[in-house]
CSV table of N, CA, C and O in Angstrom, one decimal:
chain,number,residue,atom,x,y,z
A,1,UNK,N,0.9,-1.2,0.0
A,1,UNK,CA,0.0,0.0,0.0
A,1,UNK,C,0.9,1.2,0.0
A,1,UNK,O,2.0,1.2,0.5
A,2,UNK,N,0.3,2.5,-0.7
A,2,UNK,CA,1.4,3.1,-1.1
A,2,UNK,C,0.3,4.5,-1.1
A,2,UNK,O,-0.9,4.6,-1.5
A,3,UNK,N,1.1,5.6,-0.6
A,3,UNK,CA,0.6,7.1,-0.3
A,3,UNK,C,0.5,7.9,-1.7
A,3,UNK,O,1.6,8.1,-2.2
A,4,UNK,N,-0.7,8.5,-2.4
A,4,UNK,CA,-0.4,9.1,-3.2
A,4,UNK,C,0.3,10.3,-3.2
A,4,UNK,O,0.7,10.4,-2.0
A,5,UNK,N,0.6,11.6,-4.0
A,5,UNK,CA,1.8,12.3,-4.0
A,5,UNK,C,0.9,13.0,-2.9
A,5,UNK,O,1.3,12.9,-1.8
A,6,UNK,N,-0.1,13.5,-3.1
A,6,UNK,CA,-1.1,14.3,-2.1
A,6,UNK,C,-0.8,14.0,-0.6
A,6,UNK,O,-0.3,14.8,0.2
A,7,UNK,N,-1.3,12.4,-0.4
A,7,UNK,CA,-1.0,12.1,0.6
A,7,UNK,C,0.3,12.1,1.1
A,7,UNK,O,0.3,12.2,2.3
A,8,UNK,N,1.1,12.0,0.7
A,8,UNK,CA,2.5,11.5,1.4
A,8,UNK,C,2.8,13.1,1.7
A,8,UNK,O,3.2,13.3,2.8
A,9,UNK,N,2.5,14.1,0.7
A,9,UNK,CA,2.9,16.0,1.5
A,9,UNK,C,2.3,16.3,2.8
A,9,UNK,O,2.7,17.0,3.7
A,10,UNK,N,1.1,15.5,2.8
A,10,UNK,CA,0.2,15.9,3.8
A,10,UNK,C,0.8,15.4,4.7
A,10,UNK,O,1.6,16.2,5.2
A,11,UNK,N,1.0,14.2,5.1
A,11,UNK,CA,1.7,13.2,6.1
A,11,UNK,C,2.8,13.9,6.6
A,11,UNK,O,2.9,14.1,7.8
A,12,UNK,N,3.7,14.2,5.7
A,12,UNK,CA,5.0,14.9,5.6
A,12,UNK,C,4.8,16.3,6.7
A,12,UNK,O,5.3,16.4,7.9
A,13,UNK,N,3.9,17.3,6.0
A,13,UNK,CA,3.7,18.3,6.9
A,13,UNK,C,3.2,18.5,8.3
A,13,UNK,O,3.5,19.3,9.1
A,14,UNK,N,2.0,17.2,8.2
A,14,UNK,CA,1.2,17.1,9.7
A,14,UNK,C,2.5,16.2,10.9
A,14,UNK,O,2.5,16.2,12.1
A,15,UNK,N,3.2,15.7,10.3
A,15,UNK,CA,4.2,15.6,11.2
A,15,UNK,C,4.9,16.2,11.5
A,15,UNK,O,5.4,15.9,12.6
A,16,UNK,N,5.4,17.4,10.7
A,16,UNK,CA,6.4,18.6,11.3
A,16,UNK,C,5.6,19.3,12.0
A,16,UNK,O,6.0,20.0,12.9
A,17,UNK,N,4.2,19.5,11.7
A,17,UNK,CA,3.2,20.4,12.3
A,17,UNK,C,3.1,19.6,13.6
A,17,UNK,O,2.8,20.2,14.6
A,18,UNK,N,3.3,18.5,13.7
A,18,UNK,CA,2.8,17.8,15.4
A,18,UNK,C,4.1,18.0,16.4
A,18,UNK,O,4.0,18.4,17.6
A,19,UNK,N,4.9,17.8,15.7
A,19,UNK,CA,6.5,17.6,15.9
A,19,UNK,C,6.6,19.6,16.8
A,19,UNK,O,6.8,20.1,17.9
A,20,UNK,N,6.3,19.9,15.9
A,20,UNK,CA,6.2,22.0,16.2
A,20,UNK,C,5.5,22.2,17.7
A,20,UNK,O,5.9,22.7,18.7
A,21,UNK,N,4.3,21.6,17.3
A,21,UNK,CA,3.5,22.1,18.4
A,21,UNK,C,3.3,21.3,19.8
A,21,UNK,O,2.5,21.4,20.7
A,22,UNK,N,4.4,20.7,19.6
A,22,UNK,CA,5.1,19.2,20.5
A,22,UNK,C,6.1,20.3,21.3
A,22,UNK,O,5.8,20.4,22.5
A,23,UNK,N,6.8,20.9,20.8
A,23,UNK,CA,8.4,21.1,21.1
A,23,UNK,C,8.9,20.2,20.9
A,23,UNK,O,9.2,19.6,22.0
A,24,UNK,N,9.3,19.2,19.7
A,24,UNK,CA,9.6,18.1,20.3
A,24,UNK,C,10.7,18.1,19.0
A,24,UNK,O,10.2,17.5,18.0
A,25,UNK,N,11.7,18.5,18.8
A,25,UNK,CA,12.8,18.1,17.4
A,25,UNK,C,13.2,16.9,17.3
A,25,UNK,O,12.7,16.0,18.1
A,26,UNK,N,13.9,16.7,16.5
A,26,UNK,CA,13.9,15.8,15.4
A,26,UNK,C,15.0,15.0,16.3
A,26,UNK,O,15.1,13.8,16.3
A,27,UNK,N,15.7,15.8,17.0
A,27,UNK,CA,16.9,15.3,17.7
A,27,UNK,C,16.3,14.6,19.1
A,27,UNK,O,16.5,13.5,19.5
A,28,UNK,N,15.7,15.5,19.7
A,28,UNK,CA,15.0,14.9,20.8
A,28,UNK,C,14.1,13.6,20.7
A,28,UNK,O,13.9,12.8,21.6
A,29,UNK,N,13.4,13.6,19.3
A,29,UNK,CA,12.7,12.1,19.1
A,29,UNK,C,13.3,11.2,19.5
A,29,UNK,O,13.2,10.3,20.3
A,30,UNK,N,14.6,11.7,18.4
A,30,UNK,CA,15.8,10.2,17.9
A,30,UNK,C,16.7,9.7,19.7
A,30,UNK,O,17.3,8.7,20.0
A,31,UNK,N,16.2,11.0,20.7
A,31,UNK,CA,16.9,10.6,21.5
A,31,UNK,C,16.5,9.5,22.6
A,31,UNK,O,17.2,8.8,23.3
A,32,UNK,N,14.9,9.6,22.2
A,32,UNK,CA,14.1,8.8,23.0
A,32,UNK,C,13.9,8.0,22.2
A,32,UNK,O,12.7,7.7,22.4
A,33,UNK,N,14.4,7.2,21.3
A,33,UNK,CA,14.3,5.8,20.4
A,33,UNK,C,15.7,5.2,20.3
A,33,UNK,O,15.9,4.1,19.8
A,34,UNK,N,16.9,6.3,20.7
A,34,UNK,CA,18.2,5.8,20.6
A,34,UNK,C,18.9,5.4,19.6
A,34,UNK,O,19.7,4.4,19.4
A,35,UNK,N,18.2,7.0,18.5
A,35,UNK,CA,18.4,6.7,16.9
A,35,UNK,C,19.0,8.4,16.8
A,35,UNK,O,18.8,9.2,17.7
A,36,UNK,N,19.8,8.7,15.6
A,36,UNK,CA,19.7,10.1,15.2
A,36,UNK,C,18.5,11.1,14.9
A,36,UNK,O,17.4,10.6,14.5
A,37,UNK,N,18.6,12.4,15.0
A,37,UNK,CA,17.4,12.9,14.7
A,37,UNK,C,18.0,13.2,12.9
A,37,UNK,O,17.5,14.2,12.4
A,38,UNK,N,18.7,12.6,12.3
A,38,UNK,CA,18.3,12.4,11.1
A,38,UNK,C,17.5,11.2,10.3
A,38,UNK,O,17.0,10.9,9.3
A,39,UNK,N,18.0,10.4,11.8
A,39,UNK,CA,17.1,9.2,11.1
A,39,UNK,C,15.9,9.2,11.7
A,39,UNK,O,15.3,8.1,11.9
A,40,UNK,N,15.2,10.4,12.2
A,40,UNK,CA,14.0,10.5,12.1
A,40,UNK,C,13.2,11.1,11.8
A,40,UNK,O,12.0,11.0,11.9
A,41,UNK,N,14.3,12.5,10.8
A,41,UNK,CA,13.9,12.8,9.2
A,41,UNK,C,13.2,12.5,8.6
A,41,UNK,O,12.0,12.9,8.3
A,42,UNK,N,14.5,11.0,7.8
A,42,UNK,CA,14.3,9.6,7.2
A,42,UNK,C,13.1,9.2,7.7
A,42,UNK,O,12.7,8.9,6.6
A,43,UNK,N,12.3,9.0,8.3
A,43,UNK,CA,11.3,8.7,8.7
A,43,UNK,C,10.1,9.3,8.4
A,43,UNK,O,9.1,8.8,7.8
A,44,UNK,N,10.1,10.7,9.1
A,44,UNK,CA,9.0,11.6,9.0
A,44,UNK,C,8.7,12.1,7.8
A,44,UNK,O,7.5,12.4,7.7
A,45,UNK,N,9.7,12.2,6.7
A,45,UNK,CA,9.6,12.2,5.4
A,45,UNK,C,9.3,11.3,4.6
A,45,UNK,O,9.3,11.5,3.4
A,46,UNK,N,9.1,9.9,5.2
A,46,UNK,CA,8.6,8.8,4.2
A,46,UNK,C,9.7,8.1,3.6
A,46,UNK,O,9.5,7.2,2.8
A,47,UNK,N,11.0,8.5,4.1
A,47,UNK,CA,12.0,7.7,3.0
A,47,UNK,C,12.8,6.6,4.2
A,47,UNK,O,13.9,6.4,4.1
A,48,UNK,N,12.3,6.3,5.0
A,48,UNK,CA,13.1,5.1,5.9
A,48,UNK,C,12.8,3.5,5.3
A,48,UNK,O,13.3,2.6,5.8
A,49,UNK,N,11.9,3.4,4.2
A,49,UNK,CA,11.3,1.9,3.6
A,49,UNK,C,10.7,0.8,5.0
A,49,UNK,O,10.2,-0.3,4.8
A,50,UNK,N,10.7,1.3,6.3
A,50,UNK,CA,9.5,0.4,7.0
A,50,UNK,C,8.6,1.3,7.5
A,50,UNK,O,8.7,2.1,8.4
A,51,UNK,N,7.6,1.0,6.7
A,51,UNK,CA,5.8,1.6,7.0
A,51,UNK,C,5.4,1.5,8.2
A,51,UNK,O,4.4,2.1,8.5
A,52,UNK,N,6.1,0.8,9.4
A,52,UNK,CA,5.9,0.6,10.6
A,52,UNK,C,6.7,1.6,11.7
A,52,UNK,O,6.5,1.6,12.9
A,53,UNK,N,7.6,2.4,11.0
A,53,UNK,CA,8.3,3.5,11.7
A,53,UNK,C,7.3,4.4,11.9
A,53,UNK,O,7.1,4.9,13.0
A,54,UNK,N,6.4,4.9,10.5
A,54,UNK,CA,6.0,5.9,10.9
A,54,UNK,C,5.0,5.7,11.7
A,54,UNK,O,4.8,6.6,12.5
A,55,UNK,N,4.3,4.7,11.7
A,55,UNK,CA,3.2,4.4,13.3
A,55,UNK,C,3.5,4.4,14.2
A,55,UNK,O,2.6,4.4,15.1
A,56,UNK,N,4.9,4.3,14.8
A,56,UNK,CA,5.9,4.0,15.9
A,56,UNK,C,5.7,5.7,16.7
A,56,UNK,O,5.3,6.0,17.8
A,57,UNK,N,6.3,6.5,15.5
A,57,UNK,CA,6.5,7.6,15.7
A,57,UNK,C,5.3,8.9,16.2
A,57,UNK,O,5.3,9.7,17.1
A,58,UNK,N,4.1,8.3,14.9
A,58,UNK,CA,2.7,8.7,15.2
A,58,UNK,C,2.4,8.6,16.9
A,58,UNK,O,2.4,9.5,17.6
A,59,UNK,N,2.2,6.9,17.2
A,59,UNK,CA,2.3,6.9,18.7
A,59,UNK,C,2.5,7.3,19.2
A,59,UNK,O,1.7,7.9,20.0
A,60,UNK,N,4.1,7.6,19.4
A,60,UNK,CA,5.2,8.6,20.3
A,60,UNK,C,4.4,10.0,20.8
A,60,UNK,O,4.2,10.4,21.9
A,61,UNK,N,3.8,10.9,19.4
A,61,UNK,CA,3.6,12.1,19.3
A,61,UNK,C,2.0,12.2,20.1
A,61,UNK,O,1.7,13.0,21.0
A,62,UNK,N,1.0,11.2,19.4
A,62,UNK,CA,-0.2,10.8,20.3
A,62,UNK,C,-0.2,10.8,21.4
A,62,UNK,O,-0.9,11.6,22.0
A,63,UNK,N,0.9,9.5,22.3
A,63,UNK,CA,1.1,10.3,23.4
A,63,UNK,C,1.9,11.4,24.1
A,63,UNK,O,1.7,11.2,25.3
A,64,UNK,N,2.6,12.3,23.9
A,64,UNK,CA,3.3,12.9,24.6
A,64,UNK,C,2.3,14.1,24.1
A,64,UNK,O,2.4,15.1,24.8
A,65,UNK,N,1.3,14.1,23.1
A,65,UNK,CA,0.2,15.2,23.1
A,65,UNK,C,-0.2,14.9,24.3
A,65,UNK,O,0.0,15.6,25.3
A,66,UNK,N,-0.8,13.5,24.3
A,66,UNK,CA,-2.3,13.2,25.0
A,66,UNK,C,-1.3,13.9,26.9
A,66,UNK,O,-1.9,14.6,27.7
A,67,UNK,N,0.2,13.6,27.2
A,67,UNK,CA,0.6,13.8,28.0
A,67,UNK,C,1.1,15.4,28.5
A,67,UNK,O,1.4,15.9,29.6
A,68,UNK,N,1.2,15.8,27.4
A,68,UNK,CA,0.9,17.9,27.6
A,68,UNK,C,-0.1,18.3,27.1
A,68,UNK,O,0.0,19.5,26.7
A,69,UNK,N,-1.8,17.3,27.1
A,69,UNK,CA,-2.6,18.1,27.4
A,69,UNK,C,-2.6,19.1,26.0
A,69,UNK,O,-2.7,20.4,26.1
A,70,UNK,N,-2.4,18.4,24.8
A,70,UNK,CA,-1.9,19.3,23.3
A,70,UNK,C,-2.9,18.5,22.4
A,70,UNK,O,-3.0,17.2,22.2
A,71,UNK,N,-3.8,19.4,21.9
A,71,UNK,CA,-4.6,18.4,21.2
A,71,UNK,C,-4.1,18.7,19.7
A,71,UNK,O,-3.8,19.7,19.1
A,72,UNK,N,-4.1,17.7,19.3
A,72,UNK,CA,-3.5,17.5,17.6
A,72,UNK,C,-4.4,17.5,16.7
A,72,UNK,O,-5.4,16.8,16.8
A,73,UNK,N,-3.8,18.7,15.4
A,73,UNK,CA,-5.2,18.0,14.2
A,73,UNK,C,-5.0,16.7,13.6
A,73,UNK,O,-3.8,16.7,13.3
A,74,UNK,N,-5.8,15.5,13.3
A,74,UNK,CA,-5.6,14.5,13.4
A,74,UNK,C,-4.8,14.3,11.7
A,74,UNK,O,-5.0,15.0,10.7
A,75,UNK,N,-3.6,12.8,12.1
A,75,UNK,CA,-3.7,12.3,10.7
A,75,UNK,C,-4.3,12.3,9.1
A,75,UNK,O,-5.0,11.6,8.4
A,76,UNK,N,-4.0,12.8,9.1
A,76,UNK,CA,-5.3,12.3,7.1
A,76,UNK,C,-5.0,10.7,7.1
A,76,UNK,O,-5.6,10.0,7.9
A,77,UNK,N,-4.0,10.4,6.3
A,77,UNK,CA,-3.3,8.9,5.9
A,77,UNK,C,-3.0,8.1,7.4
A,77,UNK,O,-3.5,7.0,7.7
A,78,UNK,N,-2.2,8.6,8.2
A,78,UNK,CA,-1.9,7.5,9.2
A,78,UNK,C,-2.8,7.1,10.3
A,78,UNK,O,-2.2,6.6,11.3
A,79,UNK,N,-4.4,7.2,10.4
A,79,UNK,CA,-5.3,7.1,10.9
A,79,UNK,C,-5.9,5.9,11.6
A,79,UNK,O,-5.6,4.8,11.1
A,80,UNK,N,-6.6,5.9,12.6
A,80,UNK,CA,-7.3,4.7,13.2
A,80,UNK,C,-6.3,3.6,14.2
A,80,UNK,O,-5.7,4.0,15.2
A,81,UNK,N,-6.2,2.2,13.6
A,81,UNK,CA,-5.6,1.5,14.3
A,81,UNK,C,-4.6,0.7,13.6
A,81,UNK,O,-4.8,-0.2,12.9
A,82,UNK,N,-3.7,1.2,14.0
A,82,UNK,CA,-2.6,0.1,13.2
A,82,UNK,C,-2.8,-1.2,12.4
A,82,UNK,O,-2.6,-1.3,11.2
A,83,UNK,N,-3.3,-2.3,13.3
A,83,UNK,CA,-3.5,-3.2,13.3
A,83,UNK,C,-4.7,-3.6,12.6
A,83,UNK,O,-4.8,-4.8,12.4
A,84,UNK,N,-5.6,-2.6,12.2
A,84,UNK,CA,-6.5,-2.7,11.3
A,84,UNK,C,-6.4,-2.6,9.8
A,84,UNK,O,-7.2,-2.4,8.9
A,85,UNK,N,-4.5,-2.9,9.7
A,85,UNK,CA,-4.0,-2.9,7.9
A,85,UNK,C,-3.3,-3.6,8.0
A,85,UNK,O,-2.2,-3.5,8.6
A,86,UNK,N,-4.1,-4.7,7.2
A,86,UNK,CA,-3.0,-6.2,6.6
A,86,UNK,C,-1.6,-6.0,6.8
A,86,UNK,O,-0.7,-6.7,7.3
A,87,UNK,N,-1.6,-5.1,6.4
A,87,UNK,CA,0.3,-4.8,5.3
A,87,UNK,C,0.9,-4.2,6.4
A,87,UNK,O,2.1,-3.8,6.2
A,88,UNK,N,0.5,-4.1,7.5
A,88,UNK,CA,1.1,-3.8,8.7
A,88,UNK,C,1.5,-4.7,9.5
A,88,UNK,O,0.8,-5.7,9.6
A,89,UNK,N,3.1,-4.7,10.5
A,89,UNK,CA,3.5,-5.9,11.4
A,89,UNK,C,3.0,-4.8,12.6
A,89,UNK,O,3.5,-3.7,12.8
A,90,UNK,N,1.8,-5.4,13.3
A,90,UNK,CA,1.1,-4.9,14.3
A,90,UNK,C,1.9,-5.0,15.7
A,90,UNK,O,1.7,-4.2,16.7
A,91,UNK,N,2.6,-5.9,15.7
A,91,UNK,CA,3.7,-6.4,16.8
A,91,UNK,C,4.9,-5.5,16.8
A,91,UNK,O,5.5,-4.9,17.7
A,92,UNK,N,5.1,-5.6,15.4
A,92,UNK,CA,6.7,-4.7,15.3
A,92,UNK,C,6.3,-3.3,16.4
A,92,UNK,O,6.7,-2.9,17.5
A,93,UNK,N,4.8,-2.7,15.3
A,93,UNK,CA,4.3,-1.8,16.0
A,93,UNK,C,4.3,-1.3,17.6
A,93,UNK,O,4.8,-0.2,18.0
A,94,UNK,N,3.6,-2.5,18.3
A,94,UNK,CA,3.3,-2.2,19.7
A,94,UNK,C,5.1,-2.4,20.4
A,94,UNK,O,5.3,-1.7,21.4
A,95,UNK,N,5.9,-3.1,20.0
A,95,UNK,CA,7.4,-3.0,20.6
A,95,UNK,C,7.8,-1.5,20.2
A,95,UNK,O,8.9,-1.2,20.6
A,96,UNK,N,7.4,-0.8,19.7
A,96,UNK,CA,7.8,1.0,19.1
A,96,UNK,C,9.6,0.7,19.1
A,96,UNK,O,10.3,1.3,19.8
A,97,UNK,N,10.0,0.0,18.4
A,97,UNK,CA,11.6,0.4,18.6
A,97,UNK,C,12.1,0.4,16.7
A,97,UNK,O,11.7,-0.3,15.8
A,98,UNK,N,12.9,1.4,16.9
A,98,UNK,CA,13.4,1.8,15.5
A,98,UNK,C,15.2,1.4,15.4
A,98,UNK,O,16.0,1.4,16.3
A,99,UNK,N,15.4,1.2,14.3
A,99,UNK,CA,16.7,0.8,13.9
A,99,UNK,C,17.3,2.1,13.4
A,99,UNK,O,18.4,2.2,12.9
């Protein structure tokens, strides 16, 4: 399954837009997954090749909203429940750890 060009800008943006209204850089992500904040760039931009980072990361930002009380405008594309798309490893998911 695969994001059209539409979607993938939107995705792209509402993550730097969550990421903004987070305080939360790119560096400080990578810090709490024990990755670079470029490789969570690579990610937030769609070019890391596992579809399950960016759900990893979605989570992350879900909660540390839901935990400053920061309400987010929601996903377009990365929506609902993980685990409710085949083409997803739902397990990789719930372990949240990035390479």
């Amino acid at each position: 399954m695969s994001l059209n060009s539409e979607q993938r800008a939107a995705t792209i943006r509402e993550f730097q837009e969550t990421m903004s209204r987070l305080g939360l850089p790119a560096e400080r992500i990578g810090k709490d997954f024990g990755v670079s904040g470029s490789r969570v760039e690579q990610i937030i931009t769609l070019k890391s090749g596992v579809l399950e980072y960016q759900w990893i990361i979605r989570a992350y930002l879900l909660s540390r909203a839901e935990t400053q009380g920061v309400e987010l405008t929601p996903f377009t594309a990365l929506r609902g429940n993980p685990h409710d798309y085949w083409f997803l490893d739902g397990d990789f998911i719930d372990r949240g750890e990035i390479d």
